[in-house]
PDB file of C-alpha atoms and ligand atoms in Angstrom:
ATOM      1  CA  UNK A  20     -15.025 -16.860 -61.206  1.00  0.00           C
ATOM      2  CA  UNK A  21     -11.765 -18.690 -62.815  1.00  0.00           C
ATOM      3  CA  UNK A  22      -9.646 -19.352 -59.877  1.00  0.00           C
ATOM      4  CA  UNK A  23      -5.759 -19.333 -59.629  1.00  0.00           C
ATOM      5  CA  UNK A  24      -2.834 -20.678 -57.554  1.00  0.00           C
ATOM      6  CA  UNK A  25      -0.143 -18.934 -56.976  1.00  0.00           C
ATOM      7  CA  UNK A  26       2.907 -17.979 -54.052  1.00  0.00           C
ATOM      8  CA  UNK A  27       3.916 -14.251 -53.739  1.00  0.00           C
ATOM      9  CA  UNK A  28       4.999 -11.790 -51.558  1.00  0.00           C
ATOM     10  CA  UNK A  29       3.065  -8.381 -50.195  1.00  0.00           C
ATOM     11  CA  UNK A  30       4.871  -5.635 -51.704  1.00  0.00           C
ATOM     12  CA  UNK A  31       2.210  -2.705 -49.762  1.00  0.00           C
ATOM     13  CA  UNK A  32      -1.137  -2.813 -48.859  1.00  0.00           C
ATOM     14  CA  UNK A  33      -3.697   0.031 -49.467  1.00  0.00           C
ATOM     15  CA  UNK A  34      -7.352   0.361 -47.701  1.00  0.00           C
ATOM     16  CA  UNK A  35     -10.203  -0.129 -49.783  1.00  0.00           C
ATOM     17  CA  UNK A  36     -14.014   0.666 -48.145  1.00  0.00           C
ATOM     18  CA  UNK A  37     -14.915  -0.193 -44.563  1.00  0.00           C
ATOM     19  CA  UNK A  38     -13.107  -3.542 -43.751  1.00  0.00           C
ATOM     20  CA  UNK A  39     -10.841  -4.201 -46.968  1.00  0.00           C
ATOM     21  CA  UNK A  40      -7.128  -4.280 -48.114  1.00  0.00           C
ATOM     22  CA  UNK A  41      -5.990  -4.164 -51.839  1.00  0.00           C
ATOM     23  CA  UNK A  42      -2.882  -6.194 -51.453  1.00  0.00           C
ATOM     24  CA  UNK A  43       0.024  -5.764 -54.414  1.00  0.00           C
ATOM     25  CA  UNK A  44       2.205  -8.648 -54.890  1.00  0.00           C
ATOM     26  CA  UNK A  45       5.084  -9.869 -56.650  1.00  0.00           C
ATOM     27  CA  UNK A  46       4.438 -13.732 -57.704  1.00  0.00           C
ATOM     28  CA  UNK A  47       6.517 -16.303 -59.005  1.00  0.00           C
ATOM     29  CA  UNK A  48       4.240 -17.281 -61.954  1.00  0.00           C
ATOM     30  CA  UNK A  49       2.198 -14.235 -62.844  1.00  0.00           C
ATOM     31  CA  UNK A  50       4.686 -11.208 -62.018  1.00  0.00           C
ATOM     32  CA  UNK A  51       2.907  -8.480 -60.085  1.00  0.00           C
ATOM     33  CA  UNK A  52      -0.617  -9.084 -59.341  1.00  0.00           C
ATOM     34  CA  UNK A  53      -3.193  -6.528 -57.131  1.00  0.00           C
ATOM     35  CA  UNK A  54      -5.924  -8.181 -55.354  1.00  0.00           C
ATOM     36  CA  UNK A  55      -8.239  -7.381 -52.750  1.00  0.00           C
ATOM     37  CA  UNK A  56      -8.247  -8.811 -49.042  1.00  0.00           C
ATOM     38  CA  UNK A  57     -11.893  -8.558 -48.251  1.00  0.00           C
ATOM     39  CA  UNK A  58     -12.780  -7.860 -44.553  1.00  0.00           C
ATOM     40  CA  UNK A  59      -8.531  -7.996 -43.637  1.00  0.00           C
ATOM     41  CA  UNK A  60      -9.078  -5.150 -41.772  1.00  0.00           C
ATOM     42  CA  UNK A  61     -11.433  -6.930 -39.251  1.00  0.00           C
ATOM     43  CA  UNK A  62      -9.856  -8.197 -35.911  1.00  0.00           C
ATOM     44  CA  UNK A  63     -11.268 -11.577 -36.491  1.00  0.00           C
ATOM     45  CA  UNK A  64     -10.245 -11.928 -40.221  1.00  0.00           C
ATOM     46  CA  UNK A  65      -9.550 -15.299 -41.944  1.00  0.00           C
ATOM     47  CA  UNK A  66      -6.560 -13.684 -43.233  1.00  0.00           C
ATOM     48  CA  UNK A  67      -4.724 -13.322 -40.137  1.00  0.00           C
ATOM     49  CA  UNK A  68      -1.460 -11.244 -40.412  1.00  0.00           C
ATOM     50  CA  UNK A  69      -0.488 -13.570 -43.403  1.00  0.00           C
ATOM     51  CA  UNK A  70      -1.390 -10.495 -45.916  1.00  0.00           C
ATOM     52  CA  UNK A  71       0.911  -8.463 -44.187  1.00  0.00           C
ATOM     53  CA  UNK A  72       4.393  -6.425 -46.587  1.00  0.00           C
ATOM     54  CA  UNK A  73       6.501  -8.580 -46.367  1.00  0.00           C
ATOM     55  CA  UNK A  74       4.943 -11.723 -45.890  1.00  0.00           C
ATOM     56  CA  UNK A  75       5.488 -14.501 -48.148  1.00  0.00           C
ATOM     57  CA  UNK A  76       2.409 -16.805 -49.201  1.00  0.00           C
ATOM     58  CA  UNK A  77       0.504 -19.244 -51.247  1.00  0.00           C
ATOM     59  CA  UNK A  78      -2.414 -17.342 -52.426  1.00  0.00           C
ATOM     60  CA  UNK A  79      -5.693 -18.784 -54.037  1.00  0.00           C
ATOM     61  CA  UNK A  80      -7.083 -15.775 -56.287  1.00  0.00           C
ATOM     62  CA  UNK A  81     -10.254 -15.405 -58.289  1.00  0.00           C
ATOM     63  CA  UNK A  82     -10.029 -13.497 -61.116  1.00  0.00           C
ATOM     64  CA  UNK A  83     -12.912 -10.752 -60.839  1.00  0.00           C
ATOM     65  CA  UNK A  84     -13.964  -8.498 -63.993  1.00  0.00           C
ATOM     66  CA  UNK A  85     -12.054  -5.363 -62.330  1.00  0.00           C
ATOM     67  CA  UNK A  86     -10.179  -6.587 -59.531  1.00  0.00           C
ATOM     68  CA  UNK A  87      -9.379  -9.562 -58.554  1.00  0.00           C
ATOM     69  CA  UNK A  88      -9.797 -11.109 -55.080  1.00  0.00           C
ATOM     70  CA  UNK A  89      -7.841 -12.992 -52.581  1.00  0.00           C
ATOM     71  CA  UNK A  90      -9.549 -15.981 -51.885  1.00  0.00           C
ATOM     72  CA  UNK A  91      -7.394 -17.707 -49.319  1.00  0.00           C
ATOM     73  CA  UNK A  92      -3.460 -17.232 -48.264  1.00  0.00           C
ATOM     74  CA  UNK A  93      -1.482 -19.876 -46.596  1.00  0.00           C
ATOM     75  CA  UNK A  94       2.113 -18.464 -45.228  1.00  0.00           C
ATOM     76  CA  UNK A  95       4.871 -20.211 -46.606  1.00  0.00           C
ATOM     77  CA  UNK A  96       7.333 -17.766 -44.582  1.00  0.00           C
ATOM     78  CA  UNK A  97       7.055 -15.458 -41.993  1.00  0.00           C
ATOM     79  CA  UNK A  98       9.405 -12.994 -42.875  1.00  0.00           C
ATOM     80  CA  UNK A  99       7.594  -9.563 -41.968  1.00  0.00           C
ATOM     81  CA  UNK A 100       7.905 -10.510 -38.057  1.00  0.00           C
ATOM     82  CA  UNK A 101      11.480 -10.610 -37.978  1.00  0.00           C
ATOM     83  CA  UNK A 102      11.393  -7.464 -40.241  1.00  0.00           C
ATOM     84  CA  UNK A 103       9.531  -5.197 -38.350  1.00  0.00           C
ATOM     85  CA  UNK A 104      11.214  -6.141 -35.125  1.00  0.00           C
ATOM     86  CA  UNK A 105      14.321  -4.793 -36.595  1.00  0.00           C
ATOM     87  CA  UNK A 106      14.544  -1.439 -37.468  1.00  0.00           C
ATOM     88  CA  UNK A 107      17.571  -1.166 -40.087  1.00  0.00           C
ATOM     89  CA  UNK A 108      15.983  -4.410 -41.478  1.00  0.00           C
ATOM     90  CA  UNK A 109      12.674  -2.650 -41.544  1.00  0.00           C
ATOM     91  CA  UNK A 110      14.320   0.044 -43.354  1.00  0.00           C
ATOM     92  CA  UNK A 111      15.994  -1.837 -46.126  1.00  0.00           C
ATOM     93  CA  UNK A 112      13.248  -3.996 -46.766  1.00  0.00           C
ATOM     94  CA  UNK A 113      10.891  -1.158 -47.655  1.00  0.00           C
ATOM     95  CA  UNK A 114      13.393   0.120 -49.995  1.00  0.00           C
ATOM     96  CA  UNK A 115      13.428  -3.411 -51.482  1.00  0.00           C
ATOM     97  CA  UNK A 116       9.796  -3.419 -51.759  1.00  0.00           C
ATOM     98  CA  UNK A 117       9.703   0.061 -53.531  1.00  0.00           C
ATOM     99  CA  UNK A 118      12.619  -1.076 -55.694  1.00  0.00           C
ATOM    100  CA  UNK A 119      10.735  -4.502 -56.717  1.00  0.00           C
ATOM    101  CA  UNK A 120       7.381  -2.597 -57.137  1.00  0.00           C
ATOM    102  CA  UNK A 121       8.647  -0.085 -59.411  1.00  0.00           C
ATOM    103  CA  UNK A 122      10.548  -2.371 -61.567  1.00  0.00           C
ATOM    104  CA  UNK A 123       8.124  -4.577 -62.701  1.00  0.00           C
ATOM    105  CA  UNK A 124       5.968  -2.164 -63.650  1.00  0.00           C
ATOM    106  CA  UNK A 125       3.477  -3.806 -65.857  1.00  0.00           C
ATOM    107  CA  UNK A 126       1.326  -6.226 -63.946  1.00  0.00           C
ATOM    108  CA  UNK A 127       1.410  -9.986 -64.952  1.00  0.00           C
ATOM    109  CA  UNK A 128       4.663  -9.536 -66.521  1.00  0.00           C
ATOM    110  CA  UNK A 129       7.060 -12.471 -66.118  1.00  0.00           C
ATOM    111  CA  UNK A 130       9.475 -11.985 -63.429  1.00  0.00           C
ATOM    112  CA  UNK A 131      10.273 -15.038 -61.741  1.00  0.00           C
ATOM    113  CA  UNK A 132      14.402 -14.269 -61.746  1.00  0.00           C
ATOM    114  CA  UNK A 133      13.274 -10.783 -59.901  1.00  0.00           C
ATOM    115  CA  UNK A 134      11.289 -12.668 -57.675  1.00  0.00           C
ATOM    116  CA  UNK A 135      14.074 -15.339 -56.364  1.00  0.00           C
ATOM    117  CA  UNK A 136      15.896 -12.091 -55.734  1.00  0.00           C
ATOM    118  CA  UNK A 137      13.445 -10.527 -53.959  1.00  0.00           C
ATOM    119  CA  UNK A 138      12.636 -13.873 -51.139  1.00  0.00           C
ATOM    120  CA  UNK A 139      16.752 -14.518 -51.125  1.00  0.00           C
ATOM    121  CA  UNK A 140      17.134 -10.709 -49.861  1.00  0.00           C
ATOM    122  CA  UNK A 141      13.765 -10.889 -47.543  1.00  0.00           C
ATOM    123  CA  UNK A 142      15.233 -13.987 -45.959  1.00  0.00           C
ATOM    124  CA  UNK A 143      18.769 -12.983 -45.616  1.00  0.00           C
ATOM    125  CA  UNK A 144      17.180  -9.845 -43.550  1.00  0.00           C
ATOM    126  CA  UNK A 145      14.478 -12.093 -41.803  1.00  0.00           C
ATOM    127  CA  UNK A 146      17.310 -14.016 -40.771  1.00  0.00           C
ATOM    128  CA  UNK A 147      19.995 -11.457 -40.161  1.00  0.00           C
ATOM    129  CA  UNK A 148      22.268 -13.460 -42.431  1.00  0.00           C
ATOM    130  CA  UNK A 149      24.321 -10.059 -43.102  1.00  0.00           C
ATOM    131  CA  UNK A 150      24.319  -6.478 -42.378  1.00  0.00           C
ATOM    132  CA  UNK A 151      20.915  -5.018 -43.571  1.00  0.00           C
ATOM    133  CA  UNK A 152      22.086  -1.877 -45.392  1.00  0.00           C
ATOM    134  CA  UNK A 153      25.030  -4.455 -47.030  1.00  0.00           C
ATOM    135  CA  UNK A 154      21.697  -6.814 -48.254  1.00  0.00           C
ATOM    136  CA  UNK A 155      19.418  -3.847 -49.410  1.00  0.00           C
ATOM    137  CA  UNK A 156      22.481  -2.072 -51.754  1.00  0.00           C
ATOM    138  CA  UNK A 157      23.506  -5.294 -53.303  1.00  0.00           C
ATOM    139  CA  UNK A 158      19.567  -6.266 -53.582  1.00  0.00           C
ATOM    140  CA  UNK A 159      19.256  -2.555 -55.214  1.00  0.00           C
ATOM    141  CA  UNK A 160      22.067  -2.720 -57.855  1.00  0.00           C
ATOM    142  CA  UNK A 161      21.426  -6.837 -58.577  1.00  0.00           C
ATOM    143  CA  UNK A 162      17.956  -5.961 -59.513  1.00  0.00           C
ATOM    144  CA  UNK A 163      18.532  -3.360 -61.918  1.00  0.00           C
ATOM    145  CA  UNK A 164      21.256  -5.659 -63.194  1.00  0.00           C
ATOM    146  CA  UNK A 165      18.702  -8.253 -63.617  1.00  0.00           C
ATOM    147  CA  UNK A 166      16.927  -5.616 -65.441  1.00  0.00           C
ATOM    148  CA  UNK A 167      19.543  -4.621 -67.824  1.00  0.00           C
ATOM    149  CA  UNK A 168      21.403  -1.959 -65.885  1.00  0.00           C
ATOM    150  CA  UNK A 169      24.576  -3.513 -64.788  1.00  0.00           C
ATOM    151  CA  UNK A 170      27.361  -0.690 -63.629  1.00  0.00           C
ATOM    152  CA  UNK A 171      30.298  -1.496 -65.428  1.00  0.00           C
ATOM    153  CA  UNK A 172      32.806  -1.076 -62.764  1.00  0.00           C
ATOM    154  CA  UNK A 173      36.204  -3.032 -63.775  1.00  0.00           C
ATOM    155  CA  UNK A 174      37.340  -0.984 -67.046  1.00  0.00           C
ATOM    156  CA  UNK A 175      36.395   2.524 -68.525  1.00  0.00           C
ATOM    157  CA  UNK A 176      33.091   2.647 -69.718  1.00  0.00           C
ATOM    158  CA  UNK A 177      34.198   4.825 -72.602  1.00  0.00           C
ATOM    159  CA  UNK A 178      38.577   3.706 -73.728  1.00  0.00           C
ATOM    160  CA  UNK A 179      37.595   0.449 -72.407  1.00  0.00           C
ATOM    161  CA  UNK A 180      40.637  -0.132 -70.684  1.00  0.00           C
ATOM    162  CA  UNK A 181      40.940  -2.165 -67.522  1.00  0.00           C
ATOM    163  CA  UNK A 182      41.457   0.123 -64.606  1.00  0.00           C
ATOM    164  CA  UNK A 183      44.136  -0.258 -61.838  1.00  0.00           C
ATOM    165  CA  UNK A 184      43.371  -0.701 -58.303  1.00  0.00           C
ATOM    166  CA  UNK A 185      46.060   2.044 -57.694  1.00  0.00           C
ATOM    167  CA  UNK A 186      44.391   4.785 -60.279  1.00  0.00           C
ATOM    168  CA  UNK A 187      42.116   7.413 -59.748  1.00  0.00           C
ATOM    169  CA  UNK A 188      38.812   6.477 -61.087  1.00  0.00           C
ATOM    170  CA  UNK A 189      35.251   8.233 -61.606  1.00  0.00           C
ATOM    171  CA  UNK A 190      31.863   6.929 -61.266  1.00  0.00           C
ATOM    172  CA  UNK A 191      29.281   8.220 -64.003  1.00  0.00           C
ATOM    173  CA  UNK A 192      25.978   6.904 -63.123  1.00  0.00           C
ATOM    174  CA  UNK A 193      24.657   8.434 -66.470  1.00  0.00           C
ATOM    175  CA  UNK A 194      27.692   6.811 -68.546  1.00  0.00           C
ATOM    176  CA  UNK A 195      26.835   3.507 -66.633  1.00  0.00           C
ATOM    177  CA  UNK A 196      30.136   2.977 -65.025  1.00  0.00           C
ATOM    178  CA  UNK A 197      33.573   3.942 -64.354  1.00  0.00           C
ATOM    179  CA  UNK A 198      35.521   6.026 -66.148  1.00  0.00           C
ATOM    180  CA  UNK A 199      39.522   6.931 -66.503  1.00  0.00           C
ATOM    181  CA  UNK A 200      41.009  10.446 -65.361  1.00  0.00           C
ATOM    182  CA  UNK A 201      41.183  10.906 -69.073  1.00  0.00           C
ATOM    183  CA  UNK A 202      37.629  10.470 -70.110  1.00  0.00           C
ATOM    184  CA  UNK A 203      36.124  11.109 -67.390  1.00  0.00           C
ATOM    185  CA  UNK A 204      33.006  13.625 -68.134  1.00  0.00           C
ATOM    186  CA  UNK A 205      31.902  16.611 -65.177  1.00  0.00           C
ATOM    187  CA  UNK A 206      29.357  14.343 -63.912  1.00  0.00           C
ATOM    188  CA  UNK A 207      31.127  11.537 -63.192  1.00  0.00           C
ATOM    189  CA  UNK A 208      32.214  11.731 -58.958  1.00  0.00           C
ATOM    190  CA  UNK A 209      35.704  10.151 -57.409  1.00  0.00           C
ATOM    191  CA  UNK A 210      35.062   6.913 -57.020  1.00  0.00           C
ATOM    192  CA  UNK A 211      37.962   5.215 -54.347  1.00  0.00           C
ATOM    193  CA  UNK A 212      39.413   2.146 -54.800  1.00  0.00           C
ATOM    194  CA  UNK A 213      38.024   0.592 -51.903  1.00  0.00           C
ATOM    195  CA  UNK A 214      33.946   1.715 -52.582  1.00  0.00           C
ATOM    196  CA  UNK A 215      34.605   0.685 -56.387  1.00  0.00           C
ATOM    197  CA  UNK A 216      35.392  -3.023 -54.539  1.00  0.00           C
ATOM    198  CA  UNK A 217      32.421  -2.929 -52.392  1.00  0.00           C
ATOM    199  CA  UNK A 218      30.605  -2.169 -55.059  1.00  0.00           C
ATOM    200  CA  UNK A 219      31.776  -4.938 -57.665  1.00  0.00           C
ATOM    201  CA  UNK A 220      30.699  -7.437 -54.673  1.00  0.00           C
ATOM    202  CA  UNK A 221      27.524  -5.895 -54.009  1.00  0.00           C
ATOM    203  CA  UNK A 222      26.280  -6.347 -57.833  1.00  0.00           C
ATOM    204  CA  UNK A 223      28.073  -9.792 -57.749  1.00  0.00           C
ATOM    205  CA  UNK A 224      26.722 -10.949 -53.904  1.00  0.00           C
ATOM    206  CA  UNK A 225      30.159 -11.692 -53.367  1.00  0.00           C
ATOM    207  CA  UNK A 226      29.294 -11.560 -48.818  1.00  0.00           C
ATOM    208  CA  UNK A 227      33.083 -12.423 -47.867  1.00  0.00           C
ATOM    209  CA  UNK A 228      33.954  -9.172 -48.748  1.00  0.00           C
ATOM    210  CA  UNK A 229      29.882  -7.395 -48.164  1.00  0.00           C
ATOM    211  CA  UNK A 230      30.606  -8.945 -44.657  1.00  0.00           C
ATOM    212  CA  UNK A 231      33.464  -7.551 -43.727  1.00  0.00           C
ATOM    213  CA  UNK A 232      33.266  -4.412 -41.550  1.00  0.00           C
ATOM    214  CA  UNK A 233      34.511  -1.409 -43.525  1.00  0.00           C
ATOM    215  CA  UNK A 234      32.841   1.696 -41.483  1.00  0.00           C
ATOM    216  CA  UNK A 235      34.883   4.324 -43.342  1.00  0.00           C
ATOM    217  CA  UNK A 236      33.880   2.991 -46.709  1.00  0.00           C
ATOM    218  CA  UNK A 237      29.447   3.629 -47.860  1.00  0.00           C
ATOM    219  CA  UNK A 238      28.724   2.917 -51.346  1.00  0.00           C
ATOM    220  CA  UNK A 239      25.407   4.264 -50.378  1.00  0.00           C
ATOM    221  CA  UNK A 240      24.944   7.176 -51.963  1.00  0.00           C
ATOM    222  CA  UNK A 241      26.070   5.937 -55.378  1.00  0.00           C
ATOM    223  CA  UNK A 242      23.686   2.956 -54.822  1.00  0.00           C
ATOM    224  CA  UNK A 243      20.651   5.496 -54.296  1.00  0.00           C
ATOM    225  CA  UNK A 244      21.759   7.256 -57.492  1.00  0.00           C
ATOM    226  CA  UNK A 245      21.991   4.672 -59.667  1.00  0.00           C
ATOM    227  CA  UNK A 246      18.685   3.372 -58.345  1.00  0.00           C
ATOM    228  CA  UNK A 247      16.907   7.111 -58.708  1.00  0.00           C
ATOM    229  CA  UNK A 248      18.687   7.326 -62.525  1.00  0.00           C
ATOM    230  CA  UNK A 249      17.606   3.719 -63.689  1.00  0.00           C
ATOM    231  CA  UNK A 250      14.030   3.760 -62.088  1.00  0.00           C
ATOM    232  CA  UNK A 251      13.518   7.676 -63.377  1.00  0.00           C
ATOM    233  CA  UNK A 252      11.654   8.268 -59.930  1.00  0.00           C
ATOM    234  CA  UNK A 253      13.096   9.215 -56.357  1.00  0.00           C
ATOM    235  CA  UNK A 254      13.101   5.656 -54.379  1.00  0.00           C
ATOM    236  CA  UNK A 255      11.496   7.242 -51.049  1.00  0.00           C
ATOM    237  CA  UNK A 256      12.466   4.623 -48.690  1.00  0.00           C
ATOM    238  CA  UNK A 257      15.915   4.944 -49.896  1.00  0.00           C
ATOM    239  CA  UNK A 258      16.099   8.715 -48.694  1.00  0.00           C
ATOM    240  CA  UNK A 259      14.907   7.523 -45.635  1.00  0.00           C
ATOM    241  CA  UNK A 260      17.778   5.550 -45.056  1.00  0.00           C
ATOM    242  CA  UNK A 261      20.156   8.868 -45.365  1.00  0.00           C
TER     243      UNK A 261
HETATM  244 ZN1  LIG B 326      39.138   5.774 -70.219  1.00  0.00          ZN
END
């Protein structure tokens, strides 16, 4: 069988037969790739916890005529341990998983930008580098920016004009942005000054303002629905977050 080198990290796992795992992954080469972990399931398995969500690894695969199979994994980080002892991290990165899975939806499609994304948000959490539900909505709305579906959150999405910090402004998640008192169309909700600046940092990753505690202020719920509207299916983790 044609063999393959790769790193990637374990976006979910699902049992297959007695002893075996098919593992999905997002790689840095050759996009999303399913595989199966045969005998992972067995206490004494040469696979270790390394094939693990969450883990990040350098994989050895051989490509089979239906499936292909993991022939060895080497972790490169251990991110999932930090993860799971955490449980807002734990949280968020599940919905960054789900996000990441759903996005690239074909497998072996190119997505080596949405993977840099992916390990800079799994280590920020691993790490604690920020406040988890801060890293999982600007992970959310950077990678459907990456994808093509930035919000456009500093003028009107439909006069155009540059909005004041001091005006009353509307978020349309269907419109893909902000829009005037004016224009504004029934869907569009009240979007306050100081959740339309959280969320210009979150799509940026601008952290000296993500890491400054604003408890009164969630850009939450606008993050889910842009995610739910962009990806055209619920993000489950996310609604476990509510
Ligand atoms: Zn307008």
């Amino acid at each position: 069988m044609p063999l393959y080198r790769d790193e990637g990290v374990v976006l979910r796992t699902v049992k297959l037969g007695e002893a075996d795992r098919i593992i999905t992954l997002l790689t840095r080469t050759h996009g999303k790739i399913r595989a199966v972990a045969k005998g992972v399931r067995r206490v004494k398995s040469r696979f270790g916890g390394r094939l693990e969500p969450f883990m990040r690894v350098d994989i050895l695969i051989a490509t089979g005529r239906s499936l292909d199979v993991v022939s060895q994994a080497e972790s490169i980080a251990a991110y999932a341990a930090p993860i799971c002892a955490d449980y807002d991290a734990y949280e968020v990165a599940n919905v960054i998983v789900e996000t990441v899975d759903k996005l690239v939806s074909a497998e072996n499609e190119q997505a080596s930008a949405q993977y840099r994304l992916l390990i800079g948000a799994l280590n920020a959490l691993a790490k604690h580098a920020h406040p988890a539900a801060a890293i999982g909505d600007s992970y959310v709305l950077r990678a459907l920016a990456l994808a093509g579906w930035t919000p456009r959150l500093r003028s009107c999405v439909v006069c155009g004009r540059v909005v004041d910090s001091s005006e009353r402004v509307f978020l349309s998640v269907a419109g893909g942005g902000v829009m005037c008192a004016a224009d504004r169309t029934p869907d569009a909700q009240p979007l306050s000054n100081d959740e339309r600046v959280r969320m210009i940092a979150a799509v940026d990753g601008d952290w000296t303002v993500l890491d400054e505690p604003m408890p009164h202020v969630s850009i939450r719920h606008f993050v889910e629905e842009w995610g739910e509207y962009y990806l055209e299916r619920p993000i489950r983790s996310l609604r476990l977050l509510d």
